[in-house]
Coordinates of C-alpha atoms and ligand atoms in Angstrom, one line a residue:
M1 CA 33.7 100.5 -5.6
A2 CA 36.2 99.4 -8.0
T3 CA 40.3 100.0 -6.8
E4 CA 43.5 99.5 -8.4
L5 CA 43.1 95.8 -7.1
H6 CA 40.4 95.3 -8.4
N7 CA 37.8 95.4 -11.8
L8 CA 34.9 96.1 -11.9
S9 CA 33.7 93.5 -14.8
E10 CA 35.6 90.4 -13.7
Y11 CA 33.9 87.4 -12.0
D12 CA 34.3 84.0 -12.0
P13 CA 31.4 82.5 -14.3
T14 CA 31.4 79.3 -12.6
K15 CA 30.4 80.7 -9.3
V16 CA 27.5 83.1 -10.4
P17 CA 24.2 81.9 -10.8
S18 CA 21.9 81.8 -13.3
G19 CA 19.5 84.5 -14.0
K20 CA 16.9 81.6 -16.5
G21 CA 14.0 82.5 -15.6
K22 CA 14.1 86.0 -13.7
K23 CA 12.5 89.2 -14.1
I24 CA 14.8 92.3 -13.0
G25 CA 13.5 96.1 -13.4
I26 CA 16.9 98.9 -14.1
V27 CA 15.9 101.8 -13.3
Y28 CA 18.8 104.4 -14.6
A29 CA 19.4 108.2 -14.6
E30 CA 19.5 110.6 -17.5
W31 CA 22.1 112.5 -15.6
N32 CA 25.5 111.8 -16.7
S33 CA 24.0 110.1 -19.8
D34 CA 27.1 109.1 -21.0
I35 CA 28.0 107.4 -18.4
T36 CA 25.0 105.9 -17.1
Y37 CA 24.1 104.6 -20.1
A38 CA 27.5 102.6 -20.4
L39 CA 26.5 101.3 -16.9
R40 CA 22.9 100.4 -18.0
D41 CA 23.9 98.3 -21.2
G42 CA 26.9 95.9 -19.3
A43 CA 24.3 95.2 -17.0
I44 CA 21.7 94.2 -19.7
A45 CA 24.5 92.6 -21.4
T46 CA 25.8 90.6 -18.1
L47 CA 22.4 89.5 -17.3
I48 CA 21.7 88.4 -20.7
S49 CA 24.7 86.5 -20.6
N50 CA 24.3 84.9 -17.6
G51 CA 20.6 83.2 -18.7
V52 CA 18.4 86.2 -18.4
K53 CA 15.6 86.9 -21.4
R54 CA 15.7 90.3 -22.8
E55 CA 12.3 90.8 -22.4
E56 CA 12.4 89.7 -18.5
I57 CA 14.2 93.3 -17.9
T58 CA 12.4 96.1 -17.3
I59 CA 13.9 99.6 -17.8
K60 CA 12.9 102.7 -16.6
S61 CA 14.9 106.4 -16.9
V62 CA 14.9 109.3 -14.2
P63 CA 15.6 112.8 -14.8
G64 CA 18.7 112.2 -11.6
S65 CA 20.1 109.9 -9.4
F66 CA 17.8 111.3 -6.9
E67 CA 14.8 110.2 -8.5
L68 CA 16.3 106.7 -8.3
I69 CA 14.4 106.2 -4.9
Y70 CA 11.4 107.4 -6.3
G71 CA 11.9 104.8 -9.3
A72 CA 13.3 102.5 -7.3
S73 CA 10.3 102.4 -4.9
Q74 CA 8.0 102.2 -7.2
M75 CA 9.1 99.1 -9.3
V76 CA 9.8 97.1 -5.6
K77 CA 5.9 97.8 -4.5
S78 CA 5.3 96.6 -8.1
N79 CA 6.2 92.9 -6.9
K80 CA 6.8 92.3 -10.4
Y81 CA 10.9 91.7 -10.7
D82 CA 13.4 89.4 -8.9
S83 CA 15.7 92.5 -8.2
I84 CA 16.3 96.0 -9.0
I85 CA 19.2 97.5 -9.9
A86 CA 19.4 101.2 -9.6
I87 CA 21.8 103.0 -12.1
G88 CA 23.7 106.9 -11.5
C89 CA 26.2 109.0 -11.3
V90 CA 27.4 111.8 -9.0
I91 CA 30.4 113.6 -10.1
R92 CA 32.0 116.3 -7.1
G93 CA 30.9 119.3 -8.0
D94 CA 31.9 123.2 -6.3
T95 CA 28.2 122.7 -4.5
P96 CA 27.3 120.5 -1.6
H97 CA 24.8 118.9 -3.5
F98 CA 27.0 115.4 -4.4
D99 CA 27.0 115.4 -0.5
Y100 CA 23.4 115.1 -0.1
I101 CA 22.4 113.6 -3.2
C102 CA 24.5 110.7 -2.4
E103 CA 23.5 110.5 0.9
G104 CA 19.7 110.9 -0.5
V105 CA 19.8 108.3 -3.0
T106 CA 22.2 106.0 -0.1
A107 CA 19.6 106.3 2.7
G108 CA 16.7 105.6 0.4
L109 CA 17.9 102.8 -1.0
S110 CA 19.2 101.3 1.7
K111 CA 15.4 101.5 3.6
L112 CA 13.7 99.7 0.4
N113 CA 16.4 96.7 0.8
V114 CA 15.7 97.2 4.7
E115 CA 11.5 97.0 4.7
Y116 CA 10.6 95.1 1.1
N117 CA 11.5 91.2 -0.4
T118 CA 13.2 92.6 -3.2
P119 CA 16.3 93.1 -3.2
V120 CA 18.2 96.6 -4.7
I121 CA 21.6 97.1 -6.1
F122 CA 23.3 100.1 -5.6
G123 CA 24.6 100.8 -8.8
L124 CA 25.2 104.5 -7.8
I125 CA 28.8 105.9 -9.0
T126 CA 30.5 108.3 -6.8
T127 CA 33.1 110.2 -8.3
N128 CA 35.2 113.3 -7.4
N129 CA 35.6 113.9 -11.7
L130 CA 34.3 112.9 -14.9
Q131 CA 38.0 110.5 -15.7
Q132 CA 37.1 108.2 -12.4
A133 CA 32.8 107.3 -13.6
Q134 CA 35.0 107.1 -17.3
E135 CA 37.5 104.6 -15.8
R136 CA 34.5 102.6 -13.7
S137 CA 32.3 102.3 -16.1
G138 CA 33.5 100.2 -19.1
G139 CA 37.4 101.8 -18.6
R140 CA 40.2 101.2 -17.5
L141 CA 38.6 99.5 -13.6
G142 CA 36.0 97.4 -16.0
N143 CA 32.4 98.6 -15.5
K144 CA 30.4 98.8 -12.2
G145 CA 26.6 97.4 -14.2
D146 CA 28.4 94.1 -14.8
E147 CA 28.6 94.1 -11.4
C148 CA 25.7 95.0 -10.2
A149 CA 24.3 92.6 -12.4
V150 CA 25.9 89.6 -10.7
T151 CA 25.2 90.8 -8.0
A152 CA 21.8 90.8 -8.7
L153 CA 22.3 87.3 -9.7
H154 CA 23.7 86.0 -6.1
M155 CA 20.9 87.8 -4.8
M156 CA 18.0 86.6 -6.9
S157 CA 19.9 82.9 -6.1
Q158 CA 18.9 82.0 -2.7
E159 CA 16.5 81.5 -0.5
W160 CA 16.0 84.0 2.1
Ligands
DLZ1 C1 21.7 118.9 -9.2 C2 22.3 117.7 -9.4 C3 23.6 117.6 -9.3 C4 24.4 119.0 -8.9 N1 24.4 116.6 -10.0 C5 23.7 115.3 -10.4 C6 24.6 114.5 -10.5 O1 25.9 114.6 -10.5 N2 24.0 113.1 -10.9 C7 23.2 113.2 -10.4 O2 22.8 111.8 -11.2 N3 22.1 113.8 -10.4 C8 23.1 115.3 -10.2 N4 22.4 116.3 -10.1 C9 20.0 116.0 -10.0 C10 19.7 115.6 -9.1 O3 19.7 114.3 -8.9 C11 18.3 115.9 -8.8 O4 17.3 115.1 -10.0 C12 17.6 116.8 -9.3 O5 17.9 117.5 -8.2 C13 15.7 117.1 -8.7 O6 15.4 116.6 -8.0

């Protein structure tokens, strides 16, 4: 998560591996779409500016963050991608849904990373309010979509 000392969009381009020839799957949630569209678009722009071809990026949407687990799982099992970025935004409300969704998505995506060979990048913003989400989706603290793209580029660049 971003902090006052860490802007999500700041990275040293000389240390980011090229994405040339890589295939990426992006799955994003429609819930809180003002935020998730900005995250998705940030991720796409950063991938392209680091060598990934637009036609090598496959983008799928799901209704809410909980469905990211299914979407990412299907993408992993297809074996078509070098990395998958899962993007969602959960904002704390007055119901326990926040904790259930955050825990569910975290556990689900973690399981994919343990059980399969395709890195799944955690692009879930979890905030107390809308302002904090805006700050992390192209606002004062950068864009977590950019950070996810850079993370994917690093993860794909190594033989494991
Ligand atoms: C139900 C729900 C709630 C309360 N809040 C959010 C949220 O802040 N962000 C989000 O991405 N999705 C939310 N959802 C929807 C769930 O993720 C899921 O789509 C539904 O529970 C149906 O499975």
